[in-house]
PDB file of C-alpha atoms and ligand atoms in Angstrom:
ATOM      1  CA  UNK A   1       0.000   0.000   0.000  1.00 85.00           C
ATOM      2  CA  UNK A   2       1.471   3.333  -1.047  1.00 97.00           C
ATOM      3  CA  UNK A   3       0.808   6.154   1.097  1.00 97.00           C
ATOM      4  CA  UNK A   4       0.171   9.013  -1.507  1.00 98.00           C
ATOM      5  CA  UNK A   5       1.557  12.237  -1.781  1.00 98.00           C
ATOM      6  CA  UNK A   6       0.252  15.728  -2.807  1.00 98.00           C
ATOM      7  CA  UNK A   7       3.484  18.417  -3.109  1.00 98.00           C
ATOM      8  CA  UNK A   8       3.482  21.903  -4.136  1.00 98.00           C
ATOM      9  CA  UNK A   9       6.235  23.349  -5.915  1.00 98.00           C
ATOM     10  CA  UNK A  10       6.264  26.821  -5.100  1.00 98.00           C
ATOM     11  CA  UNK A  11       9.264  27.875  -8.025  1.00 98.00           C
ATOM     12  CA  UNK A  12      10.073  31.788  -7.388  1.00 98.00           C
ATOM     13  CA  UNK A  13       6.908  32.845  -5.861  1.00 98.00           C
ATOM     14  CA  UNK A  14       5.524  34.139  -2.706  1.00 98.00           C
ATOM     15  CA  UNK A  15       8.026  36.648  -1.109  1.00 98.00           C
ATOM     16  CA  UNK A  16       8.447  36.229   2.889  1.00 98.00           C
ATOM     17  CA  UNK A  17       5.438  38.177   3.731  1.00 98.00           C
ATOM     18  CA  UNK A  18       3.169  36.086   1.207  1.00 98.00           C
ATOM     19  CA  UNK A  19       4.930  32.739   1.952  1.00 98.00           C
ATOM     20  CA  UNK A  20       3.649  33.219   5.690  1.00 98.00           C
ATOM     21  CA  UNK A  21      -0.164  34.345   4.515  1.00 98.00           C
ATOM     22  CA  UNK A  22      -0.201  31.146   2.221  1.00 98.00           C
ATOM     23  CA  UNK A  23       1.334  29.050   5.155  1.00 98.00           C
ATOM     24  CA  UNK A  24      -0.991  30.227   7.709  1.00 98.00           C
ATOM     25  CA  UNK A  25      -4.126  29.541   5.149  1.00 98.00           C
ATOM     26  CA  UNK A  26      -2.956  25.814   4.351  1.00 98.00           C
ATOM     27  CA  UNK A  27      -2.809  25.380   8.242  1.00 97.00           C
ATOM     28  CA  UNK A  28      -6.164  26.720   8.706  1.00 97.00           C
ATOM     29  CA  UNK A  29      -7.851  24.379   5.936  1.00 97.00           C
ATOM     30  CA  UNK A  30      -6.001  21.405   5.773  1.00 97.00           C
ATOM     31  CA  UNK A  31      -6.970  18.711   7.775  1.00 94.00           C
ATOM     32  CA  UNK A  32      -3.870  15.975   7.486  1.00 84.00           C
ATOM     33  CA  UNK A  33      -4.451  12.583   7.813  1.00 86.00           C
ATOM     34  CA  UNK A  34      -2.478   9.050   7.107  1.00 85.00           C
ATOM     35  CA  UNK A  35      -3.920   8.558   3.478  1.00 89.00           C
ATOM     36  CA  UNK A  36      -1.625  11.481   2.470  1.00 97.00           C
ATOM     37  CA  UNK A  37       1.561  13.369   3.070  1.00 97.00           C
ATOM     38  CA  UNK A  38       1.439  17.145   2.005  1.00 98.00           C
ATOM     39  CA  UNK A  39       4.806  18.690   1.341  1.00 98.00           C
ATOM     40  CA  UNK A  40       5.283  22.408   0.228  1.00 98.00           C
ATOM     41  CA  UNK A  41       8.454  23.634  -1.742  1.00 98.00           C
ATOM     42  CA  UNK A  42       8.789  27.405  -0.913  1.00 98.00           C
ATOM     43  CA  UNK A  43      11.937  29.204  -2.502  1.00 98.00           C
ATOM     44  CA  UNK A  44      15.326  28.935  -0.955  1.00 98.00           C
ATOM     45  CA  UNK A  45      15.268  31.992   1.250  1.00 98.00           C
ATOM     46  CA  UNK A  46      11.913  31.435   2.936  1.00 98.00           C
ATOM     47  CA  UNK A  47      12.520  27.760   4.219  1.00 98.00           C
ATOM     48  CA  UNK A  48      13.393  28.351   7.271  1.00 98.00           C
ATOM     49  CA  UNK A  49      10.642  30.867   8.400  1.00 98.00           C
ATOM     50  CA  UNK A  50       8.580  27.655   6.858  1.00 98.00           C
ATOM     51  CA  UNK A  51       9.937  25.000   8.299  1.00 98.00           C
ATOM     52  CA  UNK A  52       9.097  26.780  11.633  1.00 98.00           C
ATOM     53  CA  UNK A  53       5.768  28.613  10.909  1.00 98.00           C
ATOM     54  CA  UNK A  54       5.444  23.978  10.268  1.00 98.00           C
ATOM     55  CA  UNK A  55       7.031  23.118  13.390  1.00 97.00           C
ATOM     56  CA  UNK A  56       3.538  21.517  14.965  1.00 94.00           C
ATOM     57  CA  UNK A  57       1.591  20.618  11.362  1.00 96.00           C
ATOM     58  CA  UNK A  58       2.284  17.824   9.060  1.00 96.00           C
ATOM     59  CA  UNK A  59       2.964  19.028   6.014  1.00 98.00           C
ATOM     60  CA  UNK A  60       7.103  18.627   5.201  1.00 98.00           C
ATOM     61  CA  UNK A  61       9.144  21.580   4.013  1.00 98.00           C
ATOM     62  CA  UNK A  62      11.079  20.929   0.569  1.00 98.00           C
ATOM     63  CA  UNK A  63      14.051  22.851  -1.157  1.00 98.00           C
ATOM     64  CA  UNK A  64      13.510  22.834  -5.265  1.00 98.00           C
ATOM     65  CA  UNK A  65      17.137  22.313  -5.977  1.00 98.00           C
ATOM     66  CA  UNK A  66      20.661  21.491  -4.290  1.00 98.00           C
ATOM     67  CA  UNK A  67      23.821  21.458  -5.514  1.00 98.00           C
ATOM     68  CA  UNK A  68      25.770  18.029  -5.119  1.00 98.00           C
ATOM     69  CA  UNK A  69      28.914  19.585  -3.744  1.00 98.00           C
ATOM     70  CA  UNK A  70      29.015  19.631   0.163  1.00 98.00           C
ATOM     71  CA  UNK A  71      30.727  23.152  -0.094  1.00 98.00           C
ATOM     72  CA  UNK A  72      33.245  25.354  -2.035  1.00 98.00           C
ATOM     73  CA  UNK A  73      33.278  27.741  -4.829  1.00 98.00           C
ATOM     74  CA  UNK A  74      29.734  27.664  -5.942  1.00 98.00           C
ATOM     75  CA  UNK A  75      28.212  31.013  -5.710  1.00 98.00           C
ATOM     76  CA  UNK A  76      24.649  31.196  -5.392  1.00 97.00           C
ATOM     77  CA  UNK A  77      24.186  27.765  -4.668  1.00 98.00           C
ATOM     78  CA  UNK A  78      22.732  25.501  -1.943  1.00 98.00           C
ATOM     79  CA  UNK A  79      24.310  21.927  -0.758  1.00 98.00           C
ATOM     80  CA  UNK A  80      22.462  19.197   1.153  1.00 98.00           C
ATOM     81  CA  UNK A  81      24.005  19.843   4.550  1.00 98.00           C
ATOM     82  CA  UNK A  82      22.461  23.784   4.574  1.00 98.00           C
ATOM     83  CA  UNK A  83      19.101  22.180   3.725  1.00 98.00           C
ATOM     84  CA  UNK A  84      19.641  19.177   6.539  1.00 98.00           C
ATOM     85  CA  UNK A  85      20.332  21.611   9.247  1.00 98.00           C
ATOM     86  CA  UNK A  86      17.666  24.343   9.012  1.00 98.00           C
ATOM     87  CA  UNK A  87      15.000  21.153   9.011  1.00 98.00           C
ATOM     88  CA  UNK A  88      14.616  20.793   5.595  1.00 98.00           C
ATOM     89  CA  UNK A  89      15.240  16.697   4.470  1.00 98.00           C
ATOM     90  CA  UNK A  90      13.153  16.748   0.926  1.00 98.00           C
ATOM     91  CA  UNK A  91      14.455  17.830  -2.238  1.00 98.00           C
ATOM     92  CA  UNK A  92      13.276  18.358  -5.781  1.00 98.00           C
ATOM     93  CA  UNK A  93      15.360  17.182  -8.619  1.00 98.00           C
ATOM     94  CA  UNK A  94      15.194  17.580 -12.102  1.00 98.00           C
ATOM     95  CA  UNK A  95      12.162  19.494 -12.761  1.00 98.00           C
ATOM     96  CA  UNK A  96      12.250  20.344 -16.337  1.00 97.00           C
ATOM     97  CA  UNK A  97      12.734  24.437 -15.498  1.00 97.00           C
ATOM     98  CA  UNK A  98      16.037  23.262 -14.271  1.00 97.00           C
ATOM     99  CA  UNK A  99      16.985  20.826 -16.978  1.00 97.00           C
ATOM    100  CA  UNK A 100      15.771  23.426 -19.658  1.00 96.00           C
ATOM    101  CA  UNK A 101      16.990  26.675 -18.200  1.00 97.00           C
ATOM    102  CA  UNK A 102      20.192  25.958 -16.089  1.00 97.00           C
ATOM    103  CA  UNK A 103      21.074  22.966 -18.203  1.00 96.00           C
ATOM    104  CA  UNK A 104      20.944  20.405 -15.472  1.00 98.00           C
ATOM    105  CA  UNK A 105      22.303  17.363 -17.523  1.00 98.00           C
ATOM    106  CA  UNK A 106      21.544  13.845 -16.538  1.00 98.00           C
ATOM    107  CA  UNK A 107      25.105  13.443 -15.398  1.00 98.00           C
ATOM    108  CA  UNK A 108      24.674  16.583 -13.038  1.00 98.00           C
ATOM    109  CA  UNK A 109      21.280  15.152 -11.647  1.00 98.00           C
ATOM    110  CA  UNK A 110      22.803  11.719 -11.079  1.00 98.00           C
ATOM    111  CA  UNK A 111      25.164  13.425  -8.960  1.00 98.00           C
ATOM    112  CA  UNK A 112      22.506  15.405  -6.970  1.00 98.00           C
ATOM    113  CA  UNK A 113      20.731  12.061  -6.265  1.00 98.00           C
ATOM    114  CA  UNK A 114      23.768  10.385  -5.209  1.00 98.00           C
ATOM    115  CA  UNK A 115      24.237  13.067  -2.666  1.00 98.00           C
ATOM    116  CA  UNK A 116      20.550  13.089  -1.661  1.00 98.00           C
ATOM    117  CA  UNK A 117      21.084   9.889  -1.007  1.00 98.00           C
ATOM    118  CA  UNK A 118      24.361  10.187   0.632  1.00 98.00           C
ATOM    119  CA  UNK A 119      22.706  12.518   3.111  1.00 98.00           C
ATOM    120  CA  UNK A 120      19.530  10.758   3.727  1.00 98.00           C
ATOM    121  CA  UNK A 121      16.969  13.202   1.868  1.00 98.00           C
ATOM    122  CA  UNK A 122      13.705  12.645   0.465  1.00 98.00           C
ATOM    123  CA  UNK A 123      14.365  13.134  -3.354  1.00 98.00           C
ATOM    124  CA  UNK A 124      11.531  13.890  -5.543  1.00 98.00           C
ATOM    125  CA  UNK A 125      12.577  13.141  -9.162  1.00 98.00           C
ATOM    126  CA  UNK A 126      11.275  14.441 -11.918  1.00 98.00           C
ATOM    127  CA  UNK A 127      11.377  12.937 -15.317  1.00 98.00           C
ATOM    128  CA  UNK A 128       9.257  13.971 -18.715  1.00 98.00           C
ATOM    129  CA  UNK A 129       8.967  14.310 -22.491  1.00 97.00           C
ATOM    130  CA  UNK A 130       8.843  17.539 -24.701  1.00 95.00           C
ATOM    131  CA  UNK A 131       5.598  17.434 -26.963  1.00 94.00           C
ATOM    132  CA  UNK A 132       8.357  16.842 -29.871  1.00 94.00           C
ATOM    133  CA  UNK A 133       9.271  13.475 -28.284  1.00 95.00           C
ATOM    134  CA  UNK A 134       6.016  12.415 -27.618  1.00 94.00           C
ATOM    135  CA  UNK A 135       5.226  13.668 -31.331  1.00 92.00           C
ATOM    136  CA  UNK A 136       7.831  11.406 -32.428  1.00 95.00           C
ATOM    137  CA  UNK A 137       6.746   8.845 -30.253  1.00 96.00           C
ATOM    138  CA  UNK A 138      10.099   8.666 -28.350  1.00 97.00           C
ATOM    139  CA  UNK A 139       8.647   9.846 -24.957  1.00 97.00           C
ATOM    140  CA  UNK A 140       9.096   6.038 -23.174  1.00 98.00           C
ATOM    141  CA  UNK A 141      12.169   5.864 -24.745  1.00 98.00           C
ATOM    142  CA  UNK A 142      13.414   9.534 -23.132  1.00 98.00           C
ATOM    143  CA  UNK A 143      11.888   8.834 -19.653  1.00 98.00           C
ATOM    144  CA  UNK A 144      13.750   5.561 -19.424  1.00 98.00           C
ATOM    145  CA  UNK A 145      16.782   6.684 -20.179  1.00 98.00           C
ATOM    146  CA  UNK A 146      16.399   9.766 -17.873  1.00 98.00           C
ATOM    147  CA  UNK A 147      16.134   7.288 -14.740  1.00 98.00           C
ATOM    148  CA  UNK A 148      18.513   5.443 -15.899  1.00 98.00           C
ATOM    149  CA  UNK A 149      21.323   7.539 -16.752  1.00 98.00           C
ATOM    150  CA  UNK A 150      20.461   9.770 -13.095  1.00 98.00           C
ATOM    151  CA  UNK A 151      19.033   7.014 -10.821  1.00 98.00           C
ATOM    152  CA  UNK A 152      20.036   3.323 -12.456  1.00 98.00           C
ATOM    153  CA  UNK A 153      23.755   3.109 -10.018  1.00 98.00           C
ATOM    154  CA  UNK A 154      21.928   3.968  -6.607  1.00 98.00           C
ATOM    155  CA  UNK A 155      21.396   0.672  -5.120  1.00 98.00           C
ATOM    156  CA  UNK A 156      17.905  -0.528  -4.399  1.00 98.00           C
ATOM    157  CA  UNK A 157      17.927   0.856  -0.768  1.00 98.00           C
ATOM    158  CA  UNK A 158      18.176   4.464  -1.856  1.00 98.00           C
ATOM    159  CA  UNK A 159      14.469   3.943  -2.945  1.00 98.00           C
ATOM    160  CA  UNK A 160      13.725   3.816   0.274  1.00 97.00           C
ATOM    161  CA  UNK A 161      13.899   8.251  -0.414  1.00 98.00           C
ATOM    162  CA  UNK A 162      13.101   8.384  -3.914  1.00 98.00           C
ATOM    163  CA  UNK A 163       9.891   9.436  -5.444  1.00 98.00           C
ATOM    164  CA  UNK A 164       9.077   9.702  -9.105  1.00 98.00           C
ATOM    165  CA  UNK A 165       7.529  12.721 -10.503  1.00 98.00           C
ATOM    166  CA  UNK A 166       6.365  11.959 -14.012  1.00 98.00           C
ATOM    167  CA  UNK A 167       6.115  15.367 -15.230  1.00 97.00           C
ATOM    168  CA  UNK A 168       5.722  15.718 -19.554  1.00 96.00           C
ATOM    169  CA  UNK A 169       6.944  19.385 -20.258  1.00 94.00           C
ATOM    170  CA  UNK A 170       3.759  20.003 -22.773  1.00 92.00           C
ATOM    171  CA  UNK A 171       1.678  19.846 -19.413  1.00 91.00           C
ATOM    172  CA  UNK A 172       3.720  21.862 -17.234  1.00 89.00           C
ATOM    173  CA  UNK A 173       2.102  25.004 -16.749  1.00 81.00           C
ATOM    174  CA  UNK A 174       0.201  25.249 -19.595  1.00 84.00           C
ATOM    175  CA  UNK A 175      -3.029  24.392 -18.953  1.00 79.00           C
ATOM    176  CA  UNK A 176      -3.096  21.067 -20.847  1.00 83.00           C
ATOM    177  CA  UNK A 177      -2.886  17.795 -18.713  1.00 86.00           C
ATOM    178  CA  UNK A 178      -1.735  14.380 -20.079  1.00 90.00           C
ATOM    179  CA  UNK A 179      -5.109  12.523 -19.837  1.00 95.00           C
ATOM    180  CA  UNK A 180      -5.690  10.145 -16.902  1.00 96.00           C
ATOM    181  CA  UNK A 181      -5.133   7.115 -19.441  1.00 97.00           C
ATOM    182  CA  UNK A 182      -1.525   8.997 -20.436  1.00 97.00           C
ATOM    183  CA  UNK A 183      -0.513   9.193 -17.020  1.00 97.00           C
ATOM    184  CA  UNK A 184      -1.464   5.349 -16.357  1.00 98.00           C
ATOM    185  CA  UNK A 185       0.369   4.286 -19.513  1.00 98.00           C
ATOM    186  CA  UNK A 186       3.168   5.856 -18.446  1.00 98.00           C
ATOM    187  CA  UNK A 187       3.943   5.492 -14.592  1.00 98.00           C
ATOM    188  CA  UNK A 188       2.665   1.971 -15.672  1.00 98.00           C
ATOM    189  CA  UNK A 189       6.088   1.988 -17.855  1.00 98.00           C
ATOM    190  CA  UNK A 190       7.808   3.236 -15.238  1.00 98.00           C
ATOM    191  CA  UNK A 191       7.212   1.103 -12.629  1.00 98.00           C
ATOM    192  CA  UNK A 192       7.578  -1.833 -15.104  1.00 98.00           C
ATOM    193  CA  UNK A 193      11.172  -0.116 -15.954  1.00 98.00           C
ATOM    194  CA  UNK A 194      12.258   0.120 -12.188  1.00 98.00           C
ATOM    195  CA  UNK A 195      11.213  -3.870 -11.808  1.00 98.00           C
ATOM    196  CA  UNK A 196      13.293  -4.740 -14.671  1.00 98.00           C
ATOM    197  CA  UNK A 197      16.553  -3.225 -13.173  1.00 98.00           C
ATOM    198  CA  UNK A 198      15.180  -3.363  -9.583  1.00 98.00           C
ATOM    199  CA  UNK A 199      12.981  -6.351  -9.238  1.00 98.00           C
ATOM    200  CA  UNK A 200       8.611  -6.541  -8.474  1.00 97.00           C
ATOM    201  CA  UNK A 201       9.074  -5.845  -5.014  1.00 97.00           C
ATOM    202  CA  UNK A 202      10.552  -2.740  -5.104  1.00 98.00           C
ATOM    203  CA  UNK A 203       8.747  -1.385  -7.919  1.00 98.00           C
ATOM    204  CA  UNK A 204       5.776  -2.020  -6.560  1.00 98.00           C
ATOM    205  CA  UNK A 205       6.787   0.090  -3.294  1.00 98.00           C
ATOM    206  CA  UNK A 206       8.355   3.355  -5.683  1.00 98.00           C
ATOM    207  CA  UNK A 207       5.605   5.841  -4.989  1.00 98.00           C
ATOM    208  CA  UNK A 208       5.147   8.348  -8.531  1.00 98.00           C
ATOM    209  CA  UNK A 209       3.745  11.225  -8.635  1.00 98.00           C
ATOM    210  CA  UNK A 210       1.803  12.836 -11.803  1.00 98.00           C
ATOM    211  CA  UNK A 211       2.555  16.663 -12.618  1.00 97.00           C
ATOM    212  CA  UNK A 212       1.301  19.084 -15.041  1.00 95.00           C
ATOM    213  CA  UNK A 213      -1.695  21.179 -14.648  1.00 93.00           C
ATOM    214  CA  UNK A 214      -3.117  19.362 -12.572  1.00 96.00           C
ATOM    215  CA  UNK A 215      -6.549  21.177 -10.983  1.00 96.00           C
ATOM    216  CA  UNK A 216      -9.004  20.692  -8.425  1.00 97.00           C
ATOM    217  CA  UNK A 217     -10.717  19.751 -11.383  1.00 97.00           C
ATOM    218  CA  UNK A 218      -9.509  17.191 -12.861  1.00 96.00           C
ATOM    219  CA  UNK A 219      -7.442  15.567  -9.424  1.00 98.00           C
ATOM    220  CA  UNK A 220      -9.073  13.115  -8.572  1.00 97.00           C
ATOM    221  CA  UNK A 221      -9.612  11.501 -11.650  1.00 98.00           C
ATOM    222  CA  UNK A 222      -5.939  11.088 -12.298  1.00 98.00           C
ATOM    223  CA  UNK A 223      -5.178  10.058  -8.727  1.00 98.00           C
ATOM    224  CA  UNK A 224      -7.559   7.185  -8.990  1.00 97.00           C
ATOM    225  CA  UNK A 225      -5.573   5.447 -11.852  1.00 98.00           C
ATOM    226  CA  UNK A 226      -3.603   2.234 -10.211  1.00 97.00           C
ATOM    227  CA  UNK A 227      -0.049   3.832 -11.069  1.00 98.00           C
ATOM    228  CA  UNK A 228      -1.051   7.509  -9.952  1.00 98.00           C
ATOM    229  CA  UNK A 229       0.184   7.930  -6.346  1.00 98.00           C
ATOM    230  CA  UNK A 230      -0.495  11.749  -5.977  1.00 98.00           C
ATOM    231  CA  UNK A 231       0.927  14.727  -7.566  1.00 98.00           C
ATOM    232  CA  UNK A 232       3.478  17.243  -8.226  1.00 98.00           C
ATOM    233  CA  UNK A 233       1.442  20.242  -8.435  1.00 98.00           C
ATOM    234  CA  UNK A 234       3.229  23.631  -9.690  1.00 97.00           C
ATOM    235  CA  UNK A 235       0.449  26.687  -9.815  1.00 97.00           C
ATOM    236  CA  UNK A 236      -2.490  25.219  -8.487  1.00 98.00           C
ATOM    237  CA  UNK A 237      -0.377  25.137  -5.140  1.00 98.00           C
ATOM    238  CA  UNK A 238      -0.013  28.934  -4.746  1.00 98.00           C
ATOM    239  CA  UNK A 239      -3.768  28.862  -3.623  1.00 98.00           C
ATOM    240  CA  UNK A 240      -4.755  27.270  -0.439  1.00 98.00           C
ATOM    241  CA  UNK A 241      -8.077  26.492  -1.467  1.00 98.00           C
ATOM    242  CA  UNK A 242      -6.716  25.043  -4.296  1.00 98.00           C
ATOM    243  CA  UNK A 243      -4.506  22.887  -2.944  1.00 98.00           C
ATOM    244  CA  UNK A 244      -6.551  22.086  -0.208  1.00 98.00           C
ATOM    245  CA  UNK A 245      -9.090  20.474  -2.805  1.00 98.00           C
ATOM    246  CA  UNK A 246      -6.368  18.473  -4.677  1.00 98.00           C
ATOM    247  CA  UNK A 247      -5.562  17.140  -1.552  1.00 98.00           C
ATOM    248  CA  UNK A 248      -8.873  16.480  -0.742  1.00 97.00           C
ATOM    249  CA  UNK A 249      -8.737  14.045  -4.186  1.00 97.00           C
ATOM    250  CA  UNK A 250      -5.494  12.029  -3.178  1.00 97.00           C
ATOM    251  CA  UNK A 251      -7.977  11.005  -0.326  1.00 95.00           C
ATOM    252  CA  UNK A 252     -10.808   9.593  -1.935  1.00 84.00           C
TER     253      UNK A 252
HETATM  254  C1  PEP B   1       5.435  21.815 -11.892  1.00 60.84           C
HETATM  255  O1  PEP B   1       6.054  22.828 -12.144  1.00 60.84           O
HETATM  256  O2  PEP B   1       6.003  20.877 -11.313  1.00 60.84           O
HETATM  257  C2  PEP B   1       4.048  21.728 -12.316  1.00 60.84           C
HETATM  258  C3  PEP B   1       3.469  20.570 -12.338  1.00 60.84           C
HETATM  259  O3  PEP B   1       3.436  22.912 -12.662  1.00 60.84           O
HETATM  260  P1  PEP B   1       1.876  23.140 -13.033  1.00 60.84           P
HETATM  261  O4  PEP B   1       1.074  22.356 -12.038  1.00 60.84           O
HETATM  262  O5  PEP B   1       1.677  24.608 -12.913  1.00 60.84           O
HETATM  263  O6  PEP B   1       1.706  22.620 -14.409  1.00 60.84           O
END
């Protein structure tokens, strides 16, 4: 049985002031329970005032990036040990903004989930397909080879903190979700993918998340296919009652 998951990725919204407001309202509405586990991904410099504004409500704080050094010359970035220690053990990984604006490469991301690993985070990997590789009907080819160049040399226990996000860039943001039976078809793939390299058991236990667009309105339809477990949900997050009603969905 796979707990699911609803998380918010917050990207570079909500200064401090509004990251509080938003905060406050998802405490006041939520109502937490075993069948999911909420996590909210505010940007870098509001985490901490998050993680403690969280302190005594379940929902887990998230950073949307690290870097996979533990320190040095890196200006501007982040490494897993800052995150760690302010309280922060979740971290997103590959969304497509990164891969497509800062050119995170697979080789880059397999080194930020070694080190997730290494330090015992949650990592919340994203994989997807451009509307030209699903055009060319490449897109199971590209999402296999995306887990398997970043995540195929951790060994199976690192699963234990690994969660899939299948996210196809054509959904992301745009207002057009994958249909419920696209989503299926492919976290079916993926999960069929892990067993091959992993074996049943484990694949079976990989929780992925679906991400891209998705609404109140059309939640709980994707969350109820058998391969669905919860989302990744970008702008639909920034409003509580929003949120609030997609996690609502990953309930029923
Ligand atoms: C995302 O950025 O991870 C995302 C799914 O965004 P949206 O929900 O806005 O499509």
């Amino acid at each position: 049985m796979r707990t699911k998951i609803v998380a918010g990725n917050w990207k570079m919204h909500k200064t401090l002031p509004e990251t509080i407001t938003l905060i406050n309202e998802l405490k006041s509405i939520i109502k937490t329970d075993n069948k999911v586990e909420v996590i909210i991904a505010p940007s870098f410099v509001n985490l901490s005032k998050a993680v403690l504004l969280l302190h005594d409500f379940p929902i887990s704080v998230a950073a949307q990036n690290m870097h996979f050094a533990d320190y040095g010359a890196y200006t501007g970035e982040v490494s897993a040990d800052m995150l760690n220690t302010i309280g922060v053990n979740t971290v997103i990984l590959g969304h497509s903004e990164r891969r497509a604006y800062f050119n995170e490469t697979d080789d880059i991301l397999q080194q930020k989930a070694e080190k997730a690993y290494e330090k015992g985070m949650l990592n919340i990997f994203c994989v997807g397909e451009k509307l030209e590789d699903r055009t060319a009907g490449k897109h199971f080819e590209i999402v296999k080879n995306q887990l398997k160049n970043a995540l195929f040399n951790l060994p199976k226990q690192a699963y234990k903190k690994i969660v899939i996000a299948y996210e196809p860039v054509w959904a992301i943001g745009t207002g057009q979700t994958a249909t419920p039976e696209q989503a299926q078809e492919m976290h079916k793939f993926i999960r069929e993918t892990m067993a091959k390299k992993y074996g049943y058991d484990l694949a079976d236990s990989v929780r992925i998340l679906y991400g891209g667009s998705v609404k109140p309105t059309n939640a709980k339809e994707i969350f109820s296919k058998p391969d669905v477990d919860g989302g990744l949900i970008g702008g639909a997050s920034l409003k509580a009652k929003d949120f609030n009603a997609i996690i609502e969905a990953a309930k029923s």
